[in-house]
Short mmCIF file of N, CA and C in Angstrom, two decimals:
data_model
loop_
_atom_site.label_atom_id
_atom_site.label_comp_id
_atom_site.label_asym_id
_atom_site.label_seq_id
_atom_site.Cartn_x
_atom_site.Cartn_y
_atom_site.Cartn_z
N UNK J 16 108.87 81.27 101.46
CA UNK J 16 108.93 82.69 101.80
C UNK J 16 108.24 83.50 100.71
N UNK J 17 107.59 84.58 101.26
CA UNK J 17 106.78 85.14 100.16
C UNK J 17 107.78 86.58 99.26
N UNK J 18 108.42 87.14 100.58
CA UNK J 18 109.05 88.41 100.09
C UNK J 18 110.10 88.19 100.42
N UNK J 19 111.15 87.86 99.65
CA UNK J 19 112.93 88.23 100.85
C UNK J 19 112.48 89.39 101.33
N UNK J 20 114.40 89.57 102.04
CA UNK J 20 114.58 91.32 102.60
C UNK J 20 114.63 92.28 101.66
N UNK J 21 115.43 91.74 100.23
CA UNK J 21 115.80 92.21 99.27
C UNK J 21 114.91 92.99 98.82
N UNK J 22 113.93 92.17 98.53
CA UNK J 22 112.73 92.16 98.17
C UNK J 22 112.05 93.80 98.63
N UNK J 23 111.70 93.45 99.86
CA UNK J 23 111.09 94.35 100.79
C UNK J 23 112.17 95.70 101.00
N UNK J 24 113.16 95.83 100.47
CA UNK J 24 113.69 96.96 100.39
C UNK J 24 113.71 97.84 99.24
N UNK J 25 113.93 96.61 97.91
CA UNK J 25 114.00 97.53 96.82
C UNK J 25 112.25 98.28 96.48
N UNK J 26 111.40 97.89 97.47
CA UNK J 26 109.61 98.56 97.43
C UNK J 26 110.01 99.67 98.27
N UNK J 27 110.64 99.24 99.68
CA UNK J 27 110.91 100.58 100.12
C UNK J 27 111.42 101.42 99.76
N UNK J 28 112.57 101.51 98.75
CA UNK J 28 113.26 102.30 97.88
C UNK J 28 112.56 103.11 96.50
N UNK J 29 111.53 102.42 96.36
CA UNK J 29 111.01 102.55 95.77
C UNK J 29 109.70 103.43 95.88
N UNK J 30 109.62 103.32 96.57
CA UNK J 30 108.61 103.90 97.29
C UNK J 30 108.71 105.24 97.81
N UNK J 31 109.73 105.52 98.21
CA UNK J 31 110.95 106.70 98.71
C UNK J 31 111.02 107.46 97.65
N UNK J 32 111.24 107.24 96.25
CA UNK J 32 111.67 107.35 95.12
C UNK J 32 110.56 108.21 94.75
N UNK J 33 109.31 107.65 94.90
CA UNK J 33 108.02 107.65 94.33
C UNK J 33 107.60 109.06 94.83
N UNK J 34 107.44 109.11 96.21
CA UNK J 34 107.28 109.97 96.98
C UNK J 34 108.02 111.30 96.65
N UNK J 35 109.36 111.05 96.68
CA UNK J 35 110.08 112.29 96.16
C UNK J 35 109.89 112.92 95.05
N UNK J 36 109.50 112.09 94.45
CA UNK J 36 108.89 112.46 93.01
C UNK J 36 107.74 113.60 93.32
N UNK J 37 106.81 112.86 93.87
CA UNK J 37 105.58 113.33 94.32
C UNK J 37 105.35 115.02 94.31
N UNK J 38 106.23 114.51 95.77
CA UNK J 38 106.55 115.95 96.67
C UNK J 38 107.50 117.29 95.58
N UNK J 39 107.46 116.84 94.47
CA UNK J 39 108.49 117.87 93.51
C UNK J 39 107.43 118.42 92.68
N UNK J 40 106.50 117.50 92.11
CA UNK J 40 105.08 117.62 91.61
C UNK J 40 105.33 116.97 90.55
N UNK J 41 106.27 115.82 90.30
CA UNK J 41 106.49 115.19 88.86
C UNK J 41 105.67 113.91 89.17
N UNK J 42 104.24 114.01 88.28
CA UNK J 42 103.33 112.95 88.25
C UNK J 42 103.49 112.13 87.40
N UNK J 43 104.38 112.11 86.24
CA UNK J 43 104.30 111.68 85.07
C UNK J 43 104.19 109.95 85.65
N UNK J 44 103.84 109.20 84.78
CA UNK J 44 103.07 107.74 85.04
C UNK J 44 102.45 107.13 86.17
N UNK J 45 102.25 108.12 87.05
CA UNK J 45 101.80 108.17 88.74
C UNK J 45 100.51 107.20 88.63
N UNK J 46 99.74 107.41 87.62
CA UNK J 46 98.14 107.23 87.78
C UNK J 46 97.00 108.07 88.20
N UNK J 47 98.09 108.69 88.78
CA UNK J 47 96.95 109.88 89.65
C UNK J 47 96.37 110.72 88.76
N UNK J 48 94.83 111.14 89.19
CA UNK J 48 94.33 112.05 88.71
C UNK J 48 94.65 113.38 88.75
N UNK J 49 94.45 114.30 87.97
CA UNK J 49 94.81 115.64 87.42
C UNK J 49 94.62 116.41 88.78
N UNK J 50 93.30 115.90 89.56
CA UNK J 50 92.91 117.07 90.53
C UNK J 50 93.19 116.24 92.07
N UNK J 51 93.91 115.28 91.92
CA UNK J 51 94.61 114.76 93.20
C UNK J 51 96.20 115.13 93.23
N UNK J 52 96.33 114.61 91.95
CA UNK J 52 97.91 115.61 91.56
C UNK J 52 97.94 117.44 92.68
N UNK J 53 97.15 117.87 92.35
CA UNK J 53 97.20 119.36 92.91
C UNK J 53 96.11 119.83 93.92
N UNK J 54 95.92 118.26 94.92
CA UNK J 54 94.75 118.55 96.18
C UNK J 54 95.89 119.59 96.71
N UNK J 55 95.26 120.56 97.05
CA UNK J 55 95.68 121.63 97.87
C UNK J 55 95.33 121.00 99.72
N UNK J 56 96.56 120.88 100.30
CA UNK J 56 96.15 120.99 101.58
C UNK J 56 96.14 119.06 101.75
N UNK J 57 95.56 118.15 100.65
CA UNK J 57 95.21 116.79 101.25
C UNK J 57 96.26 116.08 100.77
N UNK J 58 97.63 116.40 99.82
CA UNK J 58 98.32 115.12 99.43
C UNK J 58 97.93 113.96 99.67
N UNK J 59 97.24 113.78 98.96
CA UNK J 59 96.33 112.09 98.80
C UNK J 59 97.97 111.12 98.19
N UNK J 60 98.79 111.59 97.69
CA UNK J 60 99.88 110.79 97.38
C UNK J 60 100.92 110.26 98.95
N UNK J 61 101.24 111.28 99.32
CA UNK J 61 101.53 111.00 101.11
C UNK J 61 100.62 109.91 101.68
N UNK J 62 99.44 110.01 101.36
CA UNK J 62 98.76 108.88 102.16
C UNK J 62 98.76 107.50 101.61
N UNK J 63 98.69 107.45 99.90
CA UNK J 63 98.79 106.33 99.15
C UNK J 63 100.28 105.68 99.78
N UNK J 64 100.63 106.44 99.64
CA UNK J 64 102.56 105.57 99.66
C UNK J 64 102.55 105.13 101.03
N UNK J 65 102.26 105.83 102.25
CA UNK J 65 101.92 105.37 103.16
C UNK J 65 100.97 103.92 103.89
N UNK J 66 99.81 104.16 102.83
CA UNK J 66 98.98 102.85 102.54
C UNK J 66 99.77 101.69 101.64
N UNK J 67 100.47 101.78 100.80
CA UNK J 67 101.43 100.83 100.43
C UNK J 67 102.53 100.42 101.34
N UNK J 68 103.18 101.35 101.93
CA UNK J 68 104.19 100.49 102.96
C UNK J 68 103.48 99.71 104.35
N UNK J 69 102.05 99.98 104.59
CA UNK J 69 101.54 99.19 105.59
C UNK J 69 100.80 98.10 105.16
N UNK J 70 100.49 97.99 103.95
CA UNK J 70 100.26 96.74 103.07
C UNK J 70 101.16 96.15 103.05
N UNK J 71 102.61 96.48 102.71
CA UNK J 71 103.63 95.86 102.43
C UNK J 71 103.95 94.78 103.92
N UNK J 72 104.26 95.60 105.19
CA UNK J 72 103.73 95.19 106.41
C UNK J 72 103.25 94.16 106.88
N UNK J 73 101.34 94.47 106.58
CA UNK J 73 100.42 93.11 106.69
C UNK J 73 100.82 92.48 105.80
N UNK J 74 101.54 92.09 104.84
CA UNK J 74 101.73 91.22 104.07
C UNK J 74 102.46 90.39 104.08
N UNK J 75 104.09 91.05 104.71
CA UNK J 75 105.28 90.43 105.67
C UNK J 75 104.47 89.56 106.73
N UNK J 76 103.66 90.00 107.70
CA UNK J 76 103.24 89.63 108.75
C UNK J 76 102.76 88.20 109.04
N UNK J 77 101.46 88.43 107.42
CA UNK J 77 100.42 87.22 107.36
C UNK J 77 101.32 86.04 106.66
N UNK J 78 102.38 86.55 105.53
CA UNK J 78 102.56 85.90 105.04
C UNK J 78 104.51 84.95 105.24
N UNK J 79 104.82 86.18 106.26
CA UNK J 79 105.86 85.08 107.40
C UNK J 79 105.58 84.55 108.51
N UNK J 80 105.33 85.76 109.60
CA UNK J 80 105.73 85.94 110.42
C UNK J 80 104.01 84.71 110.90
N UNK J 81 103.06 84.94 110.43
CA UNK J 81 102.20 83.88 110.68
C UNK J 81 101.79 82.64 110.79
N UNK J 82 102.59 82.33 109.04
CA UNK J 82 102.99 81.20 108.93
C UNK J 82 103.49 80.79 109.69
N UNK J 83 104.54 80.94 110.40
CA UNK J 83 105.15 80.23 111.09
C UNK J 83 104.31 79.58 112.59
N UNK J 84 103.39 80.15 113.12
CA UNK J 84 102.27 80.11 113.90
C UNK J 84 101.50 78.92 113.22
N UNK J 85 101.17 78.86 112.10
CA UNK J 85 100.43 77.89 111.63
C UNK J 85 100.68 76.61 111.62
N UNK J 86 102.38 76.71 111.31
CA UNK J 86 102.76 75.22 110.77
C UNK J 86 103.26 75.05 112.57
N UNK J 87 103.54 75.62 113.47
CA UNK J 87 103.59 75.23 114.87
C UNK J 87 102.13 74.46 115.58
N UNK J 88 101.36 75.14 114.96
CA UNK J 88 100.12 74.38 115.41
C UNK J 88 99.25 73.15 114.76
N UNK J 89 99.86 73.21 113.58
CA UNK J 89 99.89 72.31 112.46
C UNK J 89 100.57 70.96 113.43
N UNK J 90 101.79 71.07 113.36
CA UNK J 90 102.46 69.93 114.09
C UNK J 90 102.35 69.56 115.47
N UNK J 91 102.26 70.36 116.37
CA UNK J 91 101.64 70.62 117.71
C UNK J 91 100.59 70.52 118.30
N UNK J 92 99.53 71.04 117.32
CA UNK J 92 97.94 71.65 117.76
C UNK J 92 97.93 72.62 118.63
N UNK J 93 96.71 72.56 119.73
CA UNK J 93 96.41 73.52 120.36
C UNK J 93 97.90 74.01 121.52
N UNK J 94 97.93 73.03 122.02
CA UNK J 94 99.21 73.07 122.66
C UNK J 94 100.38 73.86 122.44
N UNK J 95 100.68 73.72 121.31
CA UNK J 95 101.79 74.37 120.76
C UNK J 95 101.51 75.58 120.42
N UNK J 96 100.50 76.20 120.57
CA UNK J 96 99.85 77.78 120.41
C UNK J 96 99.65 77.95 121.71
N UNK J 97 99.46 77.61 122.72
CA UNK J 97 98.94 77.79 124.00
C UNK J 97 100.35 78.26 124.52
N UNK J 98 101.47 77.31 124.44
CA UNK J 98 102.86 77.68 124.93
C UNK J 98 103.53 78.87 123.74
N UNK J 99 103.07 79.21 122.56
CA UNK J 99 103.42 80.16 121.99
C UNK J 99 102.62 81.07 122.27
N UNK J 100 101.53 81.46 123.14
CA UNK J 100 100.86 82.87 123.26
C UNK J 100 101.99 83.68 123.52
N UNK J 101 102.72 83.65 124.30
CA UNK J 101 103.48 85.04 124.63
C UNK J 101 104.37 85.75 122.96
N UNK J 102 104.63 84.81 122.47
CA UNK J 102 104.66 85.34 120.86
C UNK J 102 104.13 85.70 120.15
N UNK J 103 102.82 84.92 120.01
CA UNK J 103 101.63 84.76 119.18
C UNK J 103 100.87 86.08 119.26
N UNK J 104 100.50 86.69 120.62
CA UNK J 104 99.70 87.48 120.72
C UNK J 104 100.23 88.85 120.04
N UNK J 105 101.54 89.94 120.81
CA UNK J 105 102.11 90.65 120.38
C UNK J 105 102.39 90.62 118.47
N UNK J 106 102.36 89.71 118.08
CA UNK J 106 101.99 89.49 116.47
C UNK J 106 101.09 90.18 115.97
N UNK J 107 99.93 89.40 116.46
CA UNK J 107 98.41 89.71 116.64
C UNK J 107 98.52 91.04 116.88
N UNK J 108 98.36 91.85 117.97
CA UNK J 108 98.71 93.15 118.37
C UNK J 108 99.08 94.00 117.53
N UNK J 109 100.22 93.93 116.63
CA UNK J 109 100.80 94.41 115.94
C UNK J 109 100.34 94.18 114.13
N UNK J 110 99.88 93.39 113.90
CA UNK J 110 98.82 93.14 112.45
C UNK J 110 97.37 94.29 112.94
N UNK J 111 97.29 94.11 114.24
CA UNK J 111 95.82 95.05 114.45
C UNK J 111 96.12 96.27 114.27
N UNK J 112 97.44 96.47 114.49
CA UNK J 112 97.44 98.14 114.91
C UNK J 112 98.05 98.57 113.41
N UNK J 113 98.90 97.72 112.58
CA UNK J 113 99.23 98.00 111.08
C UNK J 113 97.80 97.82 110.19
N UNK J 114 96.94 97.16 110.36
CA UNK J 114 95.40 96.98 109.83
C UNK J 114 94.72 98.57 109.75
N UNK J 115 94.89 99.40 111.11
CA UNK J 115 94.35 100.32 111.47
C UNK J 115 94.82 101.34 110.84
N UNK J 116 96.19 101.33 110.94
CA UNK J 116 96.69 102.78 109.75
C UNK J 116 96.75 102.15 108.42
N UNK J 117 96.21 100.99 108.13
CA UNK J 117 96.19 100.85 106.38
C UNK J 117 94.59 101.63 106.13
N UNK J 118 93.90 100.86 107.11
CA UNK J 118 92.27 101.69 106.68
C UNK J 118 92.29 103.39 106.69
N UNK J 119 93.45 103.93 108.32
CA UNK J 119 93.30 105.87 108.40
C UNK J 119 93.61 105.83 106.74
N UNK J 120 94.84 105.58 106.06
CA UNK J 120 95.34 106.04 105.24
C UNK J 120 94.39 105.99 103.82
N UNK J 121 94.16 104.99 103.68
CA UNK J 121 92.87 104.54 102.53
C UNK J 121 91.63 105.40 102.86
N UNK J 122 91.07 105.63 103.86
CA UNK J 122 90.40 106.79 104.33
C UNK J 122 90.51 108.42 103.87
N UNK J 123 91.81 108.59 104.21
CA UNK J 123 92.36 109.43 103.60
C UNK J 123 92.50 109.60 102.06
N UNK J 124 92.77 109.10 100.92
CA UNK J 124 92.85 108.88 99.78
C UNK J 124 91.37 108.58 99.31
N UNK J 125 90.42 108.12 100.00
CA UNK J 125 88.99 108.00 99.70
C UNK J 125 88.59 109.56 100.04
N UNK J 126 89.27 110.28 100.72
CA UNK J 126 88.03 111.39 101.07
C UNK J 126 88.68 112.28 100.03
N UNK J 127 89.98 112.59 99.67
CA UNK J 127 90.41 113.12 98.54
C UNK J 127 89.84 112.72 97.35
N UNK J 128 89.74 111.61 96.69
CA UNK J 128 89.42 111.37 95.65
C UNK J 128 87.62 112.20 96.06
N UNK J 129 86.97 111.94 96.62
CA UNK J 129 85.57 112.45 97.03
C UNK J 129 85.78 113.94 96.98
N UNK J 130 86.27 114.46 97.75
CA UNK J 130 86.64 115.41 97.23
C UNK J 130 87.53 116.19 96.22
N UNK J 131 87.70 115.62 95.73
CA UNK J 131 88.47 116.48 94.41
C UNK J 131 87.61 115.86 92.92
N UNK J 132 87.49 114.85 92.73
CA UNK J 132 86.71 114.41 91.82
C UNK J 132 85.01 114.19 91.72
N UNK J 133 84.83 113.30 93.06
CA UNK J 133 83.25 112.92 93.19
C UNK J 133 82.63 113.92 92.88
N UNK J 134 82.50 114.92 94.19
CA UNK J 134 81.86 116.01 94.83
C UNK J 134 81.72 117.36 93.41
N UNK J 135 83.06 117.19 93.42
CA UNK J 135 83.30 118.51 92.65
C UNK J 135 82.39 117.79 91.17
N UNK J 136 82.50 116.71 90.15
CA UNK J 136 81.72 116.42 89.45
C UNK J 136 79.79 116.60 89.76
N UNK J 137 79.88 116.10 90.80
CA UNK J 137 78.16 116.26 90.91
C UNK J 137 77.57 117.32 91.55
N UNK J 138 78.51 118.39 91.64
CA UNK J 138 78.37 119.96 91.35
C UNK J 138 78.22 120.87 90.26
N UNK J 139 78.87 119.92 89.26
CA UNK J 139 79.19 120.05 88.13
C UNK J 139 79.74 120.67 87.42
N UNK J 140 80.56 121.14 88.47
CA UNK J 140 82.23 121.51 87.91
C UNK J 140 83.22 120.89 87.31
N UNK J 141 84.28 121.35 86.75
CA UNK J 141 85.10 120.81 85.81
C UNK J 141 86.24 119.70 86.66
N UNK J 142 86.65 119.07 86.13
CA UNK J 142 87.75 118.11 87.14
C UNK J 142 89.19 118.38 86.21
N UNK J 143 90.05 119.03 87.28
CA UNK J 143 91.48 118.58 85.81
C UNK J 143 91.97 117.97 85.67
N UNK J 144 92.45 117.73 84.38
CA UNK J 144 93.09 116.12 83.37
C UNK J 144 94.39 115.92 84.01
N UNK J 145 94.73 114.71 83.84
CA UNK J 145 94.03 114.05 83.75
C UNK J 145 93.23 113.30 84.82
N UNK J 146 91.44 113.04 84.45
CA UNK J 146 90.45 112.19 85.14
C UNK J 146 89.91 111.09 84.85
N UNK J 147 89.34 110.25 85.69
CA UNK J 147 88.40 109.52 85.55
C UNK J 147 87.85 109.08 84.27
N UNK J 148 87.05 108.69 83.21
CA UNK J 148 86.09 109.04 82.78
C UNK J 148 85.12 108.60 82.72
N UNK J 149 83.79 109.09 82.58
CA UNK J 149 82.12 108.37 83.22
C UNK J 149 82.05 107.31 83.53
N UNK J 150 82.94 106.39 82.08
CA UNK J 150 82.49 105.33 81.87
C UNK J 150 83.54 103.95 83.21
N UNK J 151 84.17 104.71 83.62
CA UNK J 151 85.26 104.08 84.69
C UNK J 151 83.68 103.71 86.17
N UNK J 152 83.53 104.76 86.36
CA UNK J 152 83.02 104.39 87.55
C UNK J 152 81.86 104.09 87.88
#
């Protein structure tokens, strides 16, 4: 097993934690940059934490709920996937559609960082601290 439940709760809790933080405006050891800290309008942090619990997700998914698909076909072969489609697929289904809001969300946090740092640098405006620096990217 890769994650207990335990496991996968004390991230969710954590995560909860994180967020609340967020949403109060206490960044302190966040990582975040100075001018994502105070995107007006994009909370790029809402979307990060969001992109972490659907990682967390595909990760449960590939790394239980799949397995178990594997070592059925492992011992079985094709057969034993053929009589597990009605399981198998809805899996599938459901890794596609958690895949899809990991990319909206990372999307999201890419167009913030672009905008608040990229853009605004090669305008050549100021970025606030804390940022980046040259030599990072």
């Amino acid at each position: 097993a890769i994650c207990s439940e335990k496991s996968r709760q004390r991230l969710s809790t954590m995560l909860d934690d994180a967020l609340a933080d967020f949403e109060r405006g206490s960044f302190k050891d966040s990582g975040f940059a100075g001018s994502l800290q105070s995107a007006v309008g994009l909370h790029p942090w809402r979307a990060f934490i969001a992109a972490l619990r659907e990682l967390s997700d595909v990760t449960y998914i590939l790394g239980e709920v799949m397995l178990q698909f594997q070592a059925l076909g492992a011992g079985l072969g094709d057969y034993g996937i053929i009589r597990a489609a009605p399981w198998f697929h809805p899996c599938l289904d459901a890794l596609a559609d958690k895949l899809r809001r990991l990319k909206a969300q990372l999307e999201q946090v890419n167009k913030a960082v672009d905008e608040t740092i990229v853009f605004a640098r090669a305008r050549g405006m100021s970025v606030k601290k804390p940022s980046p620096s040259r030599g990072m990217g």
